[in-house]
Short mmCIF file of C-alpha atoms and ligand atoms in Angstrom, two decimals:
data_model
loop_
_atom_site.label_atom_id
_atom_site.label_comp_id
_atom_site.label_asym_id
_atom_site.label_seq_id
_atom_site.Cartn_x
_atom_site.Cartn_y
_atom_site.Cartn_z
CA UNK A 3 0.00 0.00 0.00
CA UNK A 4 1.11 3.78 -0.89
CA UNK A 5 0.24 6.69 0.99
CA UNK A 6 -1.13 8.57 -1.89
CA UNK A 7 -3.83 5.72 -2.66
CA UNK A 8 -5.68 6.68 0.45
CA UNK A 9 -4.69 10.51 0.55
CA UNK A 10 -4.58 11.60 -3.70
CA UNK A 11 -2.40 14.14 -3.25
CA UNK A 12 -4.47 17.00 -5.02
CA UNK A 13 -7.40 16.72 -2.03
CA UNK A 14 -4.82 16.77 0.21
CA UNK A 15 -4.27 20.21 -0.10
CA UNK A 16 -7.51 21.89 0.02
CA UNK A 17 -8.18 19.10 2.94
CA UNK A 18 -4.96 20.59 4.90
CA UNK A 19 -6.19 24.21 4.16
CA UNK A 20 -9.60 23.50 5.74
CA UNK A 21 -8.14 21.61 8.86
CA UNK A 22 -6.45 25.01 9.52
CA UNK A 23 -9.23 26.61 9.37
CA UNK A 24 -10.92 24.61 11.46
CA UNK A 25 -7.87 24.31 14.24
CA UNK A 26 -7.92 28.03 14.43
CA UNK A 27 -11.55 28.06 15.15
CA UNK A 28 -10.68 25.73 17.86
CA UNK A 29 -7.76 27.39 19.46
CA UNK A 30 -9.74 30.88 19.40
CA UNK A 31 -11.58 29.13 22.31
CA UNK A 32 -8.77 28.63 24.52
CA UNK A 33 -10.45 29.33 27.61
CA UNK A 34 -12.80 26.44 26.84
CA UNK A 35 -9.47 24.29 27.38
CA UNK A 36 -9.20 22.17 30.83
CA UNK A 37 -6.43 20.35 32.26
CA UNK A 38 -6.85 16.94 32.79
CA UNK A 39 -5.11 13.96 33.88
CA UNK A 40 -3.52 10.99 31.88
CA UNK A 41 -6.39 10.24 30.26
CA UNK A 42 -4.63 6.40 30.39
CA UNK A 43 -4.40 6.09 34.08
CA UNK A 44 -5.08 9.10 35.46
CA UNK A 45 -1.63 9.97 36.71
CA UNK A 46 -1.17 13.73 37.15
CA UNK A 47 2.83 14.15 36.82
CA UNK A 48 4.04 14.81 33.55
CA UNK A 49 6.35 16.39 30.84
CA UNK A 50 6.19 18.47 28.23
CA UNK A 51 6.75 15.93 25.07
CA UNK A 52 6.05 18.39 21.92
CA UNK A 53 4.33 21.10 20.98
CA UNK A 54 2.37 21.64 17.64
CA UNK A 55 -0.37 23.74 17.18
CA UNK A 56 0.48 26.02 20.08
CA UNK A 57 -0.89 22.96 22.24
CA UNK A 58 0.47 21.43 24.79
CA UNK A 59 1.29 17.42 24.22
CA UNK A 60 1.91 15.96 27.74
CA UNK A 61 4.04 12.74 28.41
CA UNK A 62 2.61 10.80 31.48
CA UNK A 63 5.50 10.22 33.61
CA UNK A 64 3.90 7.04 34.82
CA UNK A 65 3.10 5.11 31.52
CA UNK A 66 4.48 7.11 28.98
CA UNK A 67 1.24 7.95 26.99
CA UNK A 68 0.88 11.30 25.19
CA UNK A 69 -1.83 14.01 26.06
CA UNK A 70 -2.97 17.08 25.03
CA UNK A 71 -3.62 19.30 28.28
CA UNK A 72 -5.42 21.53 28.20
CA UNK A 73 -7.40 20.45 26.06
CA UNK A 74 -11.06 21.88 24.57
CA UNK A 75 -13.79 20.44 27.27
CA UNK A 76 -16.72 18.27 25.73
CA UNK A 77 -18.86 20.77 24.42
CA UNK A 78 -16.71 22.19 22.88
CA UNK A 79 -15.12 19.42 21.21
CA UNK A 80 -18.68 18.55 19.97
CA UNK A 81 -19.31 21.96 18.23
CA UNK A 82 -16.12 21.64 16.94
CA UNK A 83 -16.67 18.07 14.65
CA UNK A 84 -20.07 19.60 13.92
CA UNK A 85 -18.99 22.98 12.14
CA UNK A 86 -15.66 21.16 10.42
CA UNK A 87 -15.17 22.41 7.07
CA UNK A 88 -12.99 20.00 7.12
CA UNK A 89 -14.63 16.93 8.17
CA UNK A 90 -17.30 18.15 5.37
CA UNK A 91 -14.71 18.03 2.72
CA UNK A 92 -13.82 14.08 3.98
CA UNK A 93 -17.57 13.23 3.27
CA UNK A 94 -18.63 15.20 0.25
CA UNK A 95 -15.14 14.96 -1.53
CA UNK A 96 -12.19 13.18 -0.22
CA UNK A 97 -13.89 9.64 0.77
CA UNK A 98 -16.06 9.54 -2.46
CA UNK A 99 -12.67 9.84 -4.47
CA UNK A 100 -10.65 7.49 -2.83
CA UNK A 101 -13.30 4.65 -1.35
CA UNK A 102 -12.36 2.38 -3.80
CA UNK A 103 -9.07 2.12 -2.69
CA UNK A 104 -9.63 2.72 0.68
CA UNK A 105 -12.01 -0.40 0.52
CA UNK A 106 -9.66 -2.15 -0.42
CA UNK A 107 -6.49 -1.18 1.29
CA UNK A 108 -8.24 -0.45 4.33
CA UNK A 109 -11.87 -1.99 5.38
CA UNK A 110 -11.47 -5.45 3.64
CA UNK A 111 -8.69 -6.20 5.52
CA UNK A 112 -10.41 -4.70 8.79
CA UNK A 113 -13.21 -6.56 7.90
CA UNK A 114 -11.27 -9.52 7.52
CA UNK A 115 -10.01 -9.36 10.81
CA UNK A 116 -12.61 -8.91 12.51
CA UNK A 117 -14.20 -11.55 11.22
CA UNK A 118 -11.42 -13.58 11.77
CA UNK A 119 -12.39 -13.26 15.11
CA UNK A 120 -16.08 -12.87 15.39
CA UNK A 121 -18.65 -13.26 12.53
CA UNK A 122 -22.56 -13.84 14.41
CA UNK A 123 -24.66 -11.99 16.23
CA UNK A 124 -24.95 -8.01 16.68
CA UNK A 125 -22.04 -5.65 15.79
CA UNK A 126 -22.09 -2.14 16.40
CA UNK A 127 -19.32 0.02 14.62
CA UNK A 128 -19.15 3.73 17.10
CA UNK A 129 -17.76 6.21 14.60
CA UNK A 130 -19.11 4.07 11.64
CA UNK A 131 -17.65 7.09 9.48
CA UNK A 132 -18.55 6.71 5.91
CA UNK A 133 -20.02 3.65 6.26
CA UNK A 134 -17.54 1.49 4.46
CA UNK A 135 -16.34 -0.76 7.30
CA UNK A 136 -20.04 -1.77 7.98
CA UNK A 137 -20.68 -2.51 4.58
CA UNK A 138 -17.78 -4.99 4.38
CA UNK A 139 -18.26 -6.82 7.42
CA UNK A 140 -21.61 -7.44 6.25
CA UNK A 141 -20.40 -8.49 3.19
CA UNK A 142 -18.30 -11.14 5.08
CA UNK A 143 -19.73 -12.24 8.25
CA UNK A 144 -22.70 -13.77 8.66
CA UNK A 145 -23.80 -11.14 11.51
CA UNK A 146 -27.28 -10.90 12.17
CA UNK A 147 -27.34 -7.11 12.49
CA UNK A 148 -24.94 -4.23 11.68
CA UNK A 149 -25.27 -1.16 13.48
CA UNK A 150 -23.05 2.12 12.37
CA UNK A 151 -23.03 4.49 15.41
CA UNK A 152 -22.28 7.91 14.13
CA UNK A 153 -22.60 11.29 15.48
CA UNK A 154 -22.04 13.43 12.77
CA UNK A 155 -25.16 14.61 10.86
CA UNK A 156 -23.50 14.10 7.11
CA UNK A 157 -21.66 10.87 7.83
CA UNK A 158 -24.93 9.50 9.24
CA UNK A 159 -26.87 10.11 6.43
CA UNK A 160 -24.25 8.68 4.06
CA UNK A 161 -24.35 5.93 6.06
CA UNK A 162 -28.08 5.86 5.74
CA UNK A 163 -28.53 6.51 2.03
CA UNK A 164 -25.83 3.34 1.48
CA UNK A 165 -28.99 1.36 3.32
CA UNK A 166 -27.17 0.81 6.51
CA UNK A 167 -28.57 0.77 10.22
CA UNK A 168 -27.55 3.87 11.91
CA UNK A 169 -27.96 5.38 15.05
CA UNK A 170 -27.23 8.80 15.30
CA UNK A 171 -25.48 9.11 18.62
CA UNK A 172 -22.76 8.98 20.50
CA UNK A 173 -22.32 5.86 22.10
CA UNK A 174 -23.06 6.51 25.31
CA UNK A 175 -26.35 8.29 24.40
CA UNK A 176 -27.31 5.36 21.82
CA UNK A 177 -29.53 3.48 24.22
CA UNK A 178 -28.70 0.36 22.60
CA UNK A 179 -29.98 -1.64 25.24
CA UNK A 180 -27.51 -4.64 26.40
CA UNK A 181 -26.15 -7.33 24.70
CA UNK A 182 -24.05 -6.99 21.88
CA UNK A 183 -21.52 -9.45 20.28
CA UNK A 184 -19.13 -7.56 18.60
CA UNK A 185 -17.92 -3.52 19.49
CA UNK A 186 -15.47 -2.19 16.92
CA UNK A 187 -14.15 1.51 16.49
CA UNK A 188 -11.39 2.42 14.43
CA UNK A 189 -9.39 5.60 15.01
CA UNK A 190 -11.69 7.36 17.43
CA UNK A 191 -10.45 6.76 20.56
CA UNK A 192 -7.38 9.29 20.36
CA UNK A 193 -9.92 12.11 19.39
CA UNK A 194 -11.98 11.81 22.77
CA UNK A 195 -11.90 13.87 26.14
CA UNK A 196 -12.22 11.20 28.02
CA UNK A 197 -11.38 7.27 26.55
CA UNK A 198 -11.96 5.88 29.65
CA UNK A 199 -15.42 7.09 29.83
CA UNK A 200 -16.19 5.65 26.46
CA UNK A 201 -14.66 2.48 27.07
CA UNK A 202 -17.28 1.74 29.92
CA UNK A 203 -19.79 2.97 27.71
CA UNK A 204 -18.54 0.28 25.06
CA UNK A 205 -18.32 -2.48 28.40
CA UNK A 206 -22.07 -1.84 29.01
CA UNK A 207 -23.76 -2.11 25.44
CA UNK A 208 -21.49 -5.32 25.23
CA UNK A 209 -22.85 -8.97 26.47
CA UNK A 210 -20.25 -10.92 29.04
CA UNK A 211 -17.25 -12.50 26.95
CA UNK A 212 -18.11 -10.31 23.81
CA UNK A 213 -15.58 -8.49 21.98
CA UNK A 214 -14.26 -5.35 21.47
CA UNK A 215 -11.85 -4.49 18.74
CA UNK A 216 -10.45 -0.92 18.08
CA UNK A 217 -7.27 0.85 16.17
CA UNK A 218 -6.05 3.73 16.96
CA UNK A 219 -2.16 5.32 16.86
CA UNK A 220 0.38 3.63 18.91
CA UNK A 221 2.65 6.64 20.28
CA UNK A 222 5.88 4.16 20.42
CA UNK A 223 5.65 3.07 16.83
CA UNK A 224 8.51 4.13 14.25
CA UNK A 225 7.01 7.08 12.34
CA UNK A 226 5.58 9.02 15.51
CA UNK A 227 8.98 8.10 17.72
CA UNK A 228 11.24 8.81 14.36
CA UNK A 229 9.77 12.50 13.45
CA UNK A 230 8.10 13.28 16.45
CA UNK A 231 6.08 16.14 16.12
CA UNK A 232 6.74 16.05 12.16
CA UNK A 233 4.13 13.53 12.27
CA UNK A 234 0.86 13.78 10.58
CA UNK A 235 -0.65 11.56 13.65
CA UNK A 236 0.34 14.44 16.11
CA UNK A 237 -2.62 16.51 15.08
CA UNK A 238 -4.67 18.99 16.97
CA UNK A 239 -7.22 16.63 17.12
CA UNK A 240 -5.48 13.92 18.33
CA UNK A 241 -5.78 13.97 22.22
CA UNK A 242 -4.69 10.68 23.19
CA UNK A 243 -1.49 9.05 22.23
CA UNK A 244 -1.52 6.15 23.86
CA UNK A 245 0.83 2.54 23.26
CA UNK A 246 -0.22 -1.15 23.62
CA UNK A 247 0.59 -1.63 27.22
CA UNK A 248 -1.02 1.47 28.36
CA UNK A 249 -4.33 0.95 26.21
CA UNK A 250 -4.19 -2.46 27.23
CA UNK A 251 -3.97 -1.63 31.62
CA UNK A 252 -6.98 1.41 30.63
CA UNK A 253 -8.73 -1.60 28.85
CA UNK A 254 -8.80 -4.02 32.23
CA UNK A 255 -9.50 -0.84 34.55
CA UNK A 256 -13.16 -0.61 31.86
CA UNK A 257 -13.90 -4.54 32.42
CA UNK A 258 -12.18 -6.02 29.86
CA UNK A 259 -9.65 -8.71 29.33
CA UNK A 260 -7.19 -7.82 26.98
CA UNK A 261 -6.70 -10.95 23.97
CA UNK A 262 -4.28 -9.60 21.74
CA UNK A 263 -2.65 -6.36 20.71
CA UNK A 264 -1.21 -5.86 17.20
CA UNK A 265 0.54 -3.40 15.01
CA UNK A 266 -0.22 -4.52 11.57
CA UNK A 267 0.36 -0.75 10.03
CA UNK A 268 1.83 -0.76 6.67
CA UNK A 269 2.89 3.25 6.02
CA UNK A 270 5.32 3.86 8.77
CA UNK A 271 8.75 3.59 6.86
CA UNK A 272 6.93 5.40 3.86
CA UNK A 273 5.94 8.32 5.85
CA UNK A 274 9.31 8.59 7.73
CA UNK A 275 10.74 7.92 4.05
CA UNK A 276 8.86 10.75 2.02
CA UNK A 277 9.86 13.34 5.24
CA UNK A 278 13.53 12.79 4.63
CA UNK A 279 13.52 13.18 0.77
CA UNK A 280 11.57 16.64 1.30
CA UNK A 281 14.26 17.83 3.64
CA UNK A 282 12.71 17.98 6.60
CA UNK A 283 13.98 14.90 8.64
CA UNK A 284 17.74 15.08 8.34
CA UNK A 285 19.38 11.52 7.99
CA UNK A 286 23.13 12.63 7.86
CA UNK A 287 23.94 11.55 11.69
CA UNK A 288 21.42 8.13 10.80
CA UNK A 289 23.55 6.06 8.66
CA UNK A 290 21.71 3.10 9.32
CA UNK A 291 18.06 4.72 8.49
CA UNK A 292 19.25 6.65 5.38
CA UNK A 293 20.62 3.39 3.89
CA UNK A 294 16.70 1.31 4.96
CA UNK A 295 15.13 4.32 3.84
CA UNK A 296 16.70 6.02 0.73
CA UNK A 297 19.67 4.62 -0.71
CA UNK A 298 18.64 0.77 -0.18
CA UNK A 299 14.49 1.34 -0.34
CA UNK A 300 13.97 -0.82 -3.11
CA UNK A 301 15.61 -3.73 -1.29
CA UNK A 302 15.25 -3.40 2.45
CA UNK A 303 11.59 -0.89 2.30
CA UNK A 304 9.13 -3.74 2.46
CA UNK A 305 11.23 -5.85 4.97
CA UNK A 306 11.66 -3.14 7.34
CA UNK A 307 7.79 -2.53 7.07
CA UNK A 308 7.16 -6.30 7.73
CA UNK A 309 9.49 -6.46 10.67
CA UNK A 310 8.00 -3.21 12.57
CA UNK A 311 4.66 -4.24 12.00
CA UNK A 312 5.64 -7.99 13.00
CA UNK A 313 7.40 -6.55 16.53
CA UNK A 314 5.15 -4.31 17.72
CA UNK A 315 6.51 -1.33 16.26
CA UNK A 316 4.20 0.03 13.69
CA UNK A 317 2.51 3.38 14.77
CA UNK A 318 -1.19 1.49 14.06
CA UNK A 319 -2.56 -0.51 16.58
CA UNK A 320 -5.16 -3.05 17.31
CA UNK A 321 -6.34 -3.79 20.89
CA UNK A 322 -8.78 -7.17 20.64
CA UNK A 323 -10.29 -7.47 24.18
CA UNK A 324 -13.42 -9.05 25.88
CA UNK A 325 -15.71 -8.26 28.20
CA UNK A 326 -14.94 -9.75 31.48
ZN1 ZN B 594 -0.46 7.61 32.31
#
């Protein structure tokens, strides 16, 4: 997989002119920012780790997760995914252009996973997004029903017109009742004020033993440790940057027993790759990376890719847990 097969290049820009937009709307509310704790484990010591955005990106000194704090409190975090410009342009332009290939780089192989794991009863997908993940997995498994959760008024309605069953909610305010098999969410948890929170929520819609399976970045994987805040994952909307071992301890604190924990990500050496040939990660003191990642690419690019996602390493993580 290539980078620019799920990002085309030409959206990209008009995509990164509206996330400024909408990140200056955001910090023009400063003093609708609150400090908070880890949001991992709720440790309150910490260092500063970067800063981007004129934010403040907080190292827990107790299990080494990231955190924005202070960061925008609920409400605000709410009006701010409703009025995105940006989030707009993913649903009206950027997903229709590139959902074939995002199918098929991207929610296949989720769907395949999960299914790999679970394939009956109910599964509800929180921050169902487009709707493409939903429409795979019920391509594949033989689930009873699909639910896509999804909060935002356009995404919901895409996921409607593609025939899907939506709820319109967050998940704690989807009054699913009790009972589900299956809970997946892919890349939401870093963008909440509070994971833990949600996490509970996800324990309580889910039946005793049933699963939950979610991605989201892994702080200690190569591309976010290699250019640090150069990294498109540290983003302003990115609150949580957490690792395996500290999603996995916040997972058993919510009820859950943690199965598994994976890095299957496939772009990290790419991404670290394409900073270096535009100048802005310099190699010249890194030998050994400048000969993976330039002058020996064609050889050793894959392999390295293979081996960090094989190890742990890759900065895109799956947690696979069930519900004590
Ligand atoms: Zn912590």
């Amino acid at each position: 997989m290539r980078e620019t097969d799920i990002r085309p290049d030409e959206l990209m820009a008009e995509q990164a002119r509206r996330y400024a937009a909408d990140v200056a709307w955001l910090l023009e509310r400063r003093d609708r920012f609150v400090e908070v704790p880890c949001p991992a484990c709720d440790a309150t010591e910490s260092t500063r780790h970067w800063a981007k955005y004129e934010l403040d990106y907080r190292r827990c000194a107790s299990c080494e997760s990231v955190y924005v704090s202070p960061r925008p409190e609920p409400a605000l975090l709410d009006e701010y995914y409703r009025n995105s410009t940006n989030y707009e342009y993913w649903n009206t332009v950027v997903f229709p252009a590139s959902e074939a290939a995002r199918r098929e780089r991207i929610f296949r192989p989720r769907a395949e996973r999960v299914v790999s794991y679970a394939r009956t009863g109910t599964l509800v997908d929180v921050g169902a997004g487009y709707g493409t993940f939903c429409e795979e997995a019920i391509a594949l498994g033989d689930f009873d029903r699909v639910i896509a959760l999804e909060p935002e008024p356009h995404l919901a309605q895409t996921c409607r017109d593609k025939g899907l069953e939506v709820i319109e909610a967050p998940v704690e305010r989807a009054q699913l009742g009790v009972g589900v098999d299956v809970v997946t969410s892919f890349e939401v948890i870093e963008h909440l004020f509070a994971p833990r929170l949600f996490l509970e929520q996800c324990a309580a819609i889910l039946r005793p033993g049933g699963l939950l399976m979610l991605t989201c970045p892994n702080v200690k994987g190569f591309d976010v440790e290699a250019l640090g805040e150069l990294s498109s994952t540290v983003d302003a909307e990115h609150l949580n940057y957490m690792h395996p071992a500290s999603l996995g301890a916040l997972l058993e604190r919510c009820g859950f027993a943690v199965e598994q924990a994976l890095t299957p990500g496939r772009l990290d050496a790419e991404l670290v790759r394409k900073r270096a040939l535009a100048g802005d990660l310099s190699l010249v003191e890194q030998p050994f990376l400048r000969r993976v990642l330039i002058d020996e690419w064609e050889r050793l690019g894959d392999a390295f890719q293979d081996f960090l996602a094989a190890q742990g390493l890759s900065s895109n993580m799956w947690l696979i847990a069930r519900r004590s």
